[in-house]
XYZ file of C-alpha atoms in Angstrom:
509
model
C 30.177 145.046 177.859
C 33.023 142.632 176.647
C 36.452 142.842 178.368
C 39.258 144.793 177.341
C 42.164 142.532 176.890
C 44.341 144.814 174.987
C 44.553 148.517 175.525
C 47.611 150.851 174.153
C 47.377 154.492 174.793
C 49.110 157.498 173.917
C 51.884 155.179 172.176
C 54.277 157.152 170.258
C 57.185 155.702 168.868
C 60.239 158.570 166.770
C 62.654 156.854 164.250
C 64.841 159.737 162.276
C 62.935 160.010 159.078
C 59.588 159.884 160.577
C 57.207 159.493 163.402
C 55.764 156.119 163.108
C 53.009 156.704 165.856
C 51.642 159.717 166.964
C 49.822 159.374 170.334
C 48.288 156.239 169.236
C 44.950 154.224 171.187
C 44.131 151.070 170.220
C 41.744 148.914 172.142
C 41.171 144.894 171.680
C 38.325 142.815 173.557
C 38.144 139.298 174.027
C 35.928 137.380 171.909
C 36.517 139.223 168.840
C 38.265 139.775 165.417
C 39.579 143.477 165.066
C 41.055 144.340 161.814
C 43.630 147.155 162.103
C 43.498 149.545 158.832
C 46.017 152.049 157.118
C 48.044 152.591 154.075
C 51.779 151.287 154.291
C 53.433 153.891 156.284
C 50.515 155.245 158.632
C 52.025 152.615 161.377
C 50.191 149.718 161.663
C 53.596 147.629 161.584
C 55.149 149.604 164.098
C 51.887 149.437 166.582
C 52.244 146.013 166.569
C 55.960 145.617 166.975
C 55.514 147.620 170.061
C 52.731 145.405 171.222
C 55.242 141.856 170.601
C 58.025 143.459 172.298
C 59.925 143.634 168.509
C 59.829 147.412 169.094
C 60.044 149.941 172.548
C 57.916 152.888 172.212
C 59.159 156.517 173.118
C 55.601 157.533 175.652
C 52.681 155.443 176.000
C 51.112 152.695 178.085
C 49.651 149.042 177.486
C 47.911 147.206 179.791
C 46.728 143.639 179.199
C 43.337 142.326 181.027
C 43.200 146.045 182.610
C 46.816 145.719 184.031
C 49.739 147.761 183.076
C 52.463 145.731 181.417
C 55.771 146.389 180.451
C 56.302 144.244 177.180
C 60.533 144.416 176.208
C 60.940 141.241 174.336
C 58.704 138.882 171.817
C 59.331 136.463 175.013
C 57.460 139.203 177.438
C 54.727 139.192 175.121
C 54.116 135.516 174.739
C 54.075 135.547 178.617
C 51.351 138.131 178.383
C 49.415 136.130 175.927
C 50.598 137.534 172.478
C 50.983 135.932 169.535
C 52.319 136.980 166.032
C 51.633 134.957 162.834
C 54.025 136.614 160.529
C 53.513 136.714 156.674
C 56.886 135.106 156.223
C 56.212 132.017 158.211
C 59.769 130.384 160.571
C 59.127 127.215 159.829
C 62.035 124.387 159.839
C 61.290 122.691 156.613
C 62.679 118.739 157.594
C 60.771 118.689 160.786
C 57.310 117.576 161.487
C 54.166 119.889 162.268
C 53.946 118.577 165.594
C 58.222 119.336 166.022
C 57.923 122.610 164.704
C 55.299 123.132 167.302
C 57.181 122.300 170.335
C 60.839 123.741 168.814
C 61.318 127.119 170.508
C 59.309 125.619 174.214
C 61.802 126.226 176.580
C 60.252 123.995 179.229
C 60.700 120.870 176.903
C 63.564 118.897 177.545
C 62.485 115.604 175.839
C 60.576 115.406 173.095
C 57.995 112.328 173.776
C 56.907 111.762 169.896
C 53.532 109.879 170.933
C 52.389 112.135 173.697
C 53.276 115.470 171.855
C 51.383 114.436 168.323
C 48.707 113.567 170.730
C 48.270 116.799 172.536
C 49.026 118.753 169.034
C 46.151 116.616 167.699
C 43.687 117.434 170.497
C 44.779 121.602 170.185
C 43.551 120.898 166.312
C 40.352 119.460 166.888
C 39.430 122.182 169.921
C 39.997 124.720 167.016
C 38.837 122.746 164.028
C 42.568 122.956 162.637
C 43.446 120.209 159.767
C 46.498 119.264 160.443
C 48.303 116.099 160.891
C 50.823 116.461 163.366
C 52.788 114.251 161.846
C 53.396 115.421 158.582
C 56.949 116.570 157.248
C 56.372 120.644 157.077
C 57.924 120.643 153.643
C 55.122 118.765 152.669
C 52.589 120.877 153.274
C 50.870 123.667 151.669
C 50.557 127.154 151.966
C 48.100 127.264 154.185
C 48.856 124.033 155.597
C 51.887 126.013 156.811
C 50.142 129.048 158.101
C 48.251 126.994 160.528
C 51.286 124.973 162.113
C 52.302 128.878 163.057
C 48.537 129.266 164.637
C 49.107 126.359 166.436
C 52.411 127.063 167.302
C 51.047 130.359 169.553
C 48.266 128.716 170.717
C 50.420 125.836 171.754
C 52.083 128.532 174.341
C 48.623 129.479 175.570
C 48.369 132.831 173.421
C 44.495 134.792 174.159
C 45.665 137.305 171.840
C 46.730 136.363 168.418
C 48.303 138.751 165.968
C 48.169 138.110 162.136
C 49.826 140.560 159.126
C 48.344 139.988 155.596
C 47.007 136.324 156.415
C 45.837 135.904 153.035
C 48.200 137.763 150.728
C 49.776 133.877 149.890
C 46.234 131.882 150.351
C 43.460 130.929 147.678
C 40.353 131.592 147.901
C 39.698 128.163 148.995
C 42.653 128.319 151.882
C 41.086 131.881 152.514
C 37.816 130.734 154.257
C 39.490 127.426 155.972
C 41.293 130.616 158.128
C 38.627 132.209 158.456
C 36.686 129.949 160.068
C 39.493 128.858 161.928
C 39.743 132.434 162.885
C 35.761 132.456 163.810
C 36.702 129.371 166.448
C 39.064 130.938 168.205
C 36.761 134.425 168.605
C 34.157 131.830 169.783
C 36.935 130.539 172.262
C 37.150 134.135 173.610
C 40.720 134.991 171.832
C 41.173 138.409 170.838
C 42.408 138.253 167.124
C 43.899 141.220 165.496
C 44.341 141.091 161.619
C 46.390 143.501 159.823
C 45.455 143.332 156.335
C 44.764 145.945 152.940
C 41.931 143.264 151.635
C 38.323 145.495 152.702
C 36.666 143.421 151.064
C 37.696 140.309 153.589
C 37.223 143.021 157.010
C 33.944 143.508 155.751
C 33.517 139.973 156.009
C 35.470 138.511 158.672
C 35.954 141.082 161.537
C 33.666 142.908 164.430
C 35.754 146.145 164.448
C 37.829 148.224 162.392
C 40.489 150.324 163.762
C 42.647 152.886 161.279
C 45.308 154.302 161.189
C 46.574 157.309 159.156
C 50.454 158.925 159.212
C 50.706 157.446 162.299
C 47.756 159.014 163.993
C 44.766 157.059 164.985
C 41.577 158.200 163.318
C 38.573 156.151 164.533
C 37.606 152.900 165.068
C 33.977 151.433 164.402
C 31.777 148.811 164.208
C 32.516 146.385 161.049
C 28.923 146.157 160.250
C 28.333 149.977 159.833
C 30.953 150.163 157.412
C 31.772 149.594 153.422
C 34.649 149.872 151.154
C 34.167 153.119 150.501
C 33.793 154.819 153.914
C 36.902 152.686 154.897
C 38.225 153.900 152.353
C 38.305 157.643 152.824
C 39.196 156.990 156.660
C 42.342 155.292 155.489
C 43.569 158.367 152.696
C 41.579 161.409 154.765
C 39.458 162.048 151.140
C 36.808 160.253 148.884
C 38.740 158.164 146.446
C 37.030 156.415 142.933
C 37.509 152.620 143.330
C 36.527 151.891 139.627
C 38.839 149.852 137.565
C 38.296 151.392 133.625
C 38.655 147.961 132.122
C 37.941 148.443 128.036
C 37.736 145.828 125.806
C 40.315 144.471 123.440
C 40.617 145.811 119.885
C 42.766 145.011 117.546
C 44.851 142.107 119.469
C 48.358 141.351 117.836
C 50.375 138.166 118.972
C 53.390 139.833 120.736
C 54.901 136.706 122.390
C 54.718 132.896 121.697
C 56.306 130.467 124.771
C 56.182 126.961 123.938
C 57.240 124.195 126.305
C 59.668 126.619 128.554
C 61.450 124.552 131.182
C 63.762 126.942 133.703
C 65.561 125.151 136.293
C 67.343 127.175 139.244
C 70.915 126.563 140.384
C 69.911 123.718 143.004
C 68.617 122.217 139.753
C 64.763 122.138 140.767
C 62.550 123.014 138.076
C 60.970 126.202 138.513
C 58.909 126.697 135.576
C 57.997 123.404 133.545
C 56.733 122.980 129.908
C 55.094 126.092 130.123
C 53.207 127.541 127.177
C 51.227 130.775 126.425
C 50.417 133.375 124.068
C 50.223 137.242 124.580
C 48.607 140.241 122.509
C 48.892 143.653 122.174
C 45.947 145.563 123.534
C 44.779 142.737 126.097
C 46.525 142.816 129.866
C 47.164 139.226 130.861
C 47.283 138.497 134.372
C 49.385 136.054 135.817
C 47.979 134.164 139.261
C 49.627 131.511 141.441
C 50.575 131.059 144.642
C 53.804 132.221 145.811
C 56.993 130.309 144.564
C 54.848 128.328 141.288
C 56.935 130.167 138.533
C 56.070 133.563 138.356
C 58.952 135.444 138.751
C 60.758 132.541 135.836
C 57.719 133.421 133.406
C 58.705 136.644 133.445
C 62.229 136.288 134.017
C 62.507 134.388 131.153
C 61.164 136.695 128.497
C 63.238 139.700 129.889
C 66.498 137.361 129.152
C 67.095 137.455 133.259
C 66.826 133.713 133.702
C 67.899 131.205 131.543
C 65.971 128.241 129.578
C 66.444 124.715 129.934
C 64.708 123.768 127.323
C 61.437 125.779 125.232
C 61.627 128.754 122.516
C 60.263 131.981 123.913
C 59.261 134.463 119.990
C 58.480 138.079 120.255
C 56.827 139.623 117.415
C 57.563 143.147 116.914
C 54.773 145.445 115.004
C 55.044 144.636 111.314
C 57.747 142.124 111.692
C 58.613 138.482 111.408
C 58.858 136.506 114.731
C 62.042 136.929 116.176
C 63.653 133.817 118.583
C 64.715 135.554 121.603
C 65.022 132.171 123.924
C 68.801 132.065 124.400
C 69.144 136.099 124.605
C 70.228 137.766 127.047
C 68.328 141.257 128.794
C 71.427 143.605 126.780
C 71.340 141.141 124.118
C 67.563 142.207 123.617
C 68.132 145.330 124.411
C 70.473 145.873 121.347
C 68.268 144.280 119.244
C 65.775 147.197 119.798
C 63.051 144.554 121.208
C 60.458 146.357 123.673
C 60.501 144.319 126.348
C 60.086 146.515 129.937
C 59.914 144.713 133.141
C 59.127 145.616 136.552
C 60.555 142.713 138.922
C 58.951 142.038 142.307
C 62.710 143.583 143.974
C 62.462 146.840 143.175
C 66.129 147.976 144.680
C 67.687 144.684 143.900
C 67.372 144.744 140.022
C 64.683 147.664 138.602
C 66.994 150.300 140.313
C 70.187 151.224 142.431
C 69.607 152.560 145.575
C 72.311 155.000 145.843
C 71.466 156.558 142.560
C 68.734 159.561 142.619
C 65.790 159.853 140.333
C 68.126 160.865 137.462
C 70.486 158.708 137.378
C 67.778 155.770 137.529
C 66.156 157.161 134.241
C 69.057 157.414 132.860
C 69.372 153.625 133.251
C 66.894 153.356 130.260
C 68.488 155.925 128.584
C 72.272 156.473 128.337
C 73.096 154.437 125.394
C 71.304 156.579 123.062
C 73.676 159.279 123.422
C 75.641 160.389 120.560
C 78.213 162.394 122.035
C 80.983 161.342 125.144
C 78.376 163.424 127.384
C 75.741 161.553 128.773
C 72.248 163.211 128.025
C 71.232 164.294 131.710
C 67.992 167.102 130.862
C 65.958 164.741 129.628
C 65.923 161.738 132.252
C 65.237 164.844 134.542
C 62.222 166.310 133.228
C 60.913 162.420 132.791
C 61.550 162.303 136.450
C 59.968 165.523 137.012
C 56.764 164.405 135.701
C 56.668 161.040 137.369
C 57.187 163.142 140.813
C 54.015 165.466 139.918
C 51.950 162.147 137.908
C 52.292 159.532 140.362
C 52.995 161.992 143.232
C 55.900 161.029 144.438
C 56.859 161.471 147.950
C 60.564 162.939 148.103
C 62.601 166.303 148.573
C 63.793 166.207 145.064
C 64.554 164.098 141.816
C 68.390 164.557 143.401
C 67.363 162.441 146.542
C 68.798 159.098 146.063
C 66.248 156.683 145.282
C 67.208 154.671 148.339
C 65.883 157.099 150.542
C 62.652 156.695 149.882
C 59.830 154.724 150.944
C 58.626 151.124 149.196
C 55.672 152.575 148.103
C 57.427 155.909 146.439
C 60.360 153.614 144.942
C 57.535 151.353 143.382
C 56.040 154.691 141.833
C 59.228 155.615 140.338
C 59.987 152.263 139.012
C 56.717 151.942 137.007
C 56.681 155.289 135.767
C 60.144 154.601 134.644
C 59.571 151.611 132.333
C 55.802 152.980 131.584
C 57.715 155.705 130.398
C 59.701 154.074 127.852
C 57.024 152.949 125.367
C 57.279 149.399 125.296
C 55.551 146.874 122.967
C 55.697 144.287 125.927
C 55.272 145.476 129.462
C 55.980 143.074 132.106
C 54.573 144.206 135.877
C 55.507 142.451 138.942
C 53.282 142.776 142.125
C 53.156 146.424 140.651
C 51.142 148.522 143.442
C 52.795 146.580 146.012
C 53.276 148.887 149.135
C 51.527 151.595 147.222
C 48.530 153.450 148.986
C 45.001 152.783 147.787
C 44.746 155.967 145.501
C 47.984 155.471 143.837
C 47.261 151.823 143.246
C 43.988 152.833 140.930
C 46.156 155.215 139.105
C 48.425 152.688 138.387
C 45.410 150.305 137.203
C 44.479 153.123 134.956
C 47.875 153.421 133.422
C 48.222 149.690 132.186
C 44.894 149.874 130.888
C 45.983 153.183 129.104
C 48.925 151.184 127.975
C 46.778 148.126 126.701
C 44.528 150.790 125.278
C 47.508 152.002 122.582
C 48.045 148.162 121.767
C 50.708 147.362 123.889
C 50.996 143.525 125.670
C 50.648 144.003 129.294
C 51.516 141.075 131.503
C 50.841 141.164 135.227
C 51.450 139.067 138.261
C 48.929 139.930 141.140
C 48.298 138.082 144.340
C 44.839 140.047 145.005
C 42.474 137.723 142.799
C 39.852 140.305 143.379
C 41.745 142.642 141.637
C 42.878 140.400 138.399
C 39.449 139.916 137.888
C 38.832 143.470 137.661
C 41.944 144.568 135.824
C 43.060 141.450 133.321
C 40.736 140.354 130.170
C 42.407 137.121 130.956
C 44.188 134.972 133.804
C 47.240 132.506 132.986
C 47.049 130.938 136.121
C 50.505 128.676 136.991
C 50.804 125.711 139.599
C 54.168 124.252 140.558
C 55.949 126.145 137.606
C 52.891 124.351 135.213
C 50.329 126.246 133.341
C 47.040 125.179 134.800
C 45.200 127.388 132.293
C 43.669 130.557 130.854
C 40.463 131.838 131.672
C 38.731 134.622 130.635
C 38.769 137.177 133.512
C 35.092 138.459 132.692
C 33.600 135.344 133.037
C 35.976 133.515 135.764
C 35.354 133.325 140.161
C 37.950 133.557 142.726
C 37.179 129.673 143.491
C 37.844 128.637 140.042
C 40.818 130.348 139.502
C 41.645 128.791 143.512
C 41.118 125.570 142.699
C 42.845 125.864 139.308
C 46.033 127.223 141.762
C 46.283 123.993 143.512
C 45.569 121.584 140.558
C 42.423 120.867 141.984
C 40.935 121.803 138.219
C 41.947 121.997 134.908
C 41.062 125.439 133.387
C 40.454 125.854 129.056
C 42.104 128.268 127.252
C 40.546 131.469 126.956
């Protein structure tokens, strides 16, 4: 039987709103990939925090190669072998690979620039890693990126490496480099935990699947006897219908027209350049890219949130002329009547105010259509009434300020909101983000409902798998350019990857 290099029992760790784990066992063996499973908030996070010393736990033991441990600090665990590749990687962006490597190794005095490229090159070739140590780190890609911070733990000797969401910024194409990179280091006898929400990729890639529900463990079994659907009803504790009702467009109207849009942010580097699209009524464009290549300025742009440097941006309203909205601003088109609803990717920092409840946070939508002095408060409640019983929101009451709440439950009440005020263009950012598995599909079903009565739905998504499923087609965007449009029917996940890095032109759909 393999070895046991990681064992946590009874962990249980108390924060004041909740309990985070709940007499939690988790067991990792050398030699192999373990995936760790669970909606946002059943405590995968927290698990591992206690397991890198980011977090103590209230009871509970660990014990590393059958040894009881006591892990206080991230430094602890790295003398014990553990490694975290975060989602948000610490890189310094002026160094090289090989001097990010060696930055936070304590035993280094003097940095010999020969001898440490040298021993960073021979780490990458025992683990198949391309990488040249001596490339600038701001000069690298993605993924480029995410294995300098694989290196970076193995470089300290790590046996047990950590990763959250590895792929959520990857293509397809970056996506299987990791994974076989991942596959060498199970070979090399690591122990490699992956927290992810991607089944599809645990089916593929890991040995074991561990889940987690509310902060209880619930089983863990072997990879190969599982599928997305008994995963599935492991993670949410009943069967849930993974089936995207995709219809076909009828009927398409041209809502917008960009033409050679240019936005430039206040360090003056171009963030969207020359772009150019057009979107209908009663389609659902998706939006693909990897992170930072002018997403959030696409849509930023057309809500009147981020200015132009150059381009016209026309929004055609039903039975209407074209209308320029380019140099506009969001109350500016507001005023105008224009239908434009957006959901940005930060929720509390502009779609609503934190210290507001429910109520208040409709009535953000609605206030200005009062006649009186008296702001109308009855009905923003009973619209947040019926988002709490729709979406099933999470929360003691629509007079809870919105705050309060979890990411997921803020998310829901954010695109129920702005579903909710029957635009002609709807704009979705990342719009199930932190949102459990059966609230994401009834989210999917309302922007098809909304395509469905003809209005323009535009959505950015970072899970290819589920553009493909959702959009009838894919702008995809590469360093702020358009790269092209592809039907979503007929496109793959390496097309649309390769048209992500510029590796391929895509034709317009």
């Amino acid at each position: 039987m393999a070895e046991a290099t990681v064992q946590m029992r009874g962990i249980r760790k108390q924060f004041p709103s909740c309990l985070a784990n709940d007499n939690v066992d988790f067991t990792a063996y050398r030699g192999e990939i373990h995936a760790l499973l669970g909606e946002n908030g059943a405590g995968k996070s927290t698990l591992m925090s206690i397991l890198t010393g980011v977090l103590q736990p209230d009871a509970g033991e660990i014990c590393i190669n059958g040894k009881p441990v006591m892990i206080r600090t991230p430094k602890d665990a790295l003398q014990h072998g553990i490694g975290m590749i975060y989602q948000h990687f610490k890189l310094v962006k002026p160094f090289s690979v090989a001097e990010n490597i060696v930055l936070s190794d304590d035993h280094v005095k003097v940095i010999n620039k020969k001898k440490l490229e040298a021993r960073v090159k021979a780490l990458s070739e025992r683990y198949c890693i391309e990488i040249d140590p001596g490339a600038l780190t701001w000069q690298l890609s993605i993924g480029e990126q995410q294995r300098v911070e694989i290196l970076k733990v193995l470089y300290r000797n790590a046996n047990i490496l950590i990763l959250d969401e590895p792929t959520a910024v990857l293509t397809p194409q970056e996506t299987q480099k990791l994974f076989s990179v991942l596959r060498n280091m199970r070979a090399a006898g690591k122990a490699v935990i992956i927290i992810t929400h991607k089944l599809n990729e645990v089916l593929e890639l890991s040995d074991r699947v561990a889940v987690l529900r509310k902060g209880q463990y619930i089983d863990t079994v072997e990879t190969k006897d599982a599928t997305v659907t008994s995963l599935t009803e492991m993670m949410v504790g009943k069967r849930v219908e993974l089936n995207i009702d995709r219809s076909e467009p009828e009927n398409l109207q041209l809502r917008l027209h960009m033409k050679d849009v240019t936005c430039v942010n206040p360090e003056g580097v171009i963030t969207l350049n020359h772009a150019t699209f057009d979107a209908y009524g009663g389609e659902i464009l998706g939006i693909a890219g990897v992170a930072g290549s002018g997403q959030k300025e696409l849509l930023e742009s057309i809500a009147g949130l981020t200015p132009t440097e150059s381009g016209e941006i026309e929004y055609f309203p039903p039975e209407h002329k074209g209308m320029d909205i380019t140099k506009l601003s969001a109350v500016e088109i507001s005023r105008l009547g224009i239908k434009l609803s957006f959901v940005p990717e930060d929720r509390l920092g502009m779609g609503l105010v934190g210290p507001m409840d429910m109520v208040d946070n409709m009535m953000i939508r609605s206030y200005r259509k009062g006649s009186s002095f008296w702001a109308d408060r009855k009905n923003p409640r009973t619209l947040a009434e019926r988002i709490i019983k729709e979406l099933e929101v999470s929360t003691p009451g629509v007079s809870t300020p919105v705050g309060k709440l979890s990411g997921g439950n803020v998310q829901k009440v954010l695109v129920g909101r702005e579903i909710a005020s029957s635009p002609i263009v709807l704009m979705v950012a990342y719009p199930v983000r932190g949102l459990d598995i059966n609230s994401s599909y009834t989210i999917y079903n309302l922007l098809n409902e909304q395509k469905k009565r003809g209005v323009s739905v535009l959505c950015v998504g970072e899970d290819l798998d589920v553009l493909l499923a959702l959009c009838d087609r894919i702008l995809v965007l590469c360093d702020g350019k358009v790269s092209g449009i592809v039907d979503a029917r007929t496109a793959t996940k390496e097309q649309i990857g390769l048209m992500m890095t510029h590796s391929e032109k895509g034709g317009r759909a």
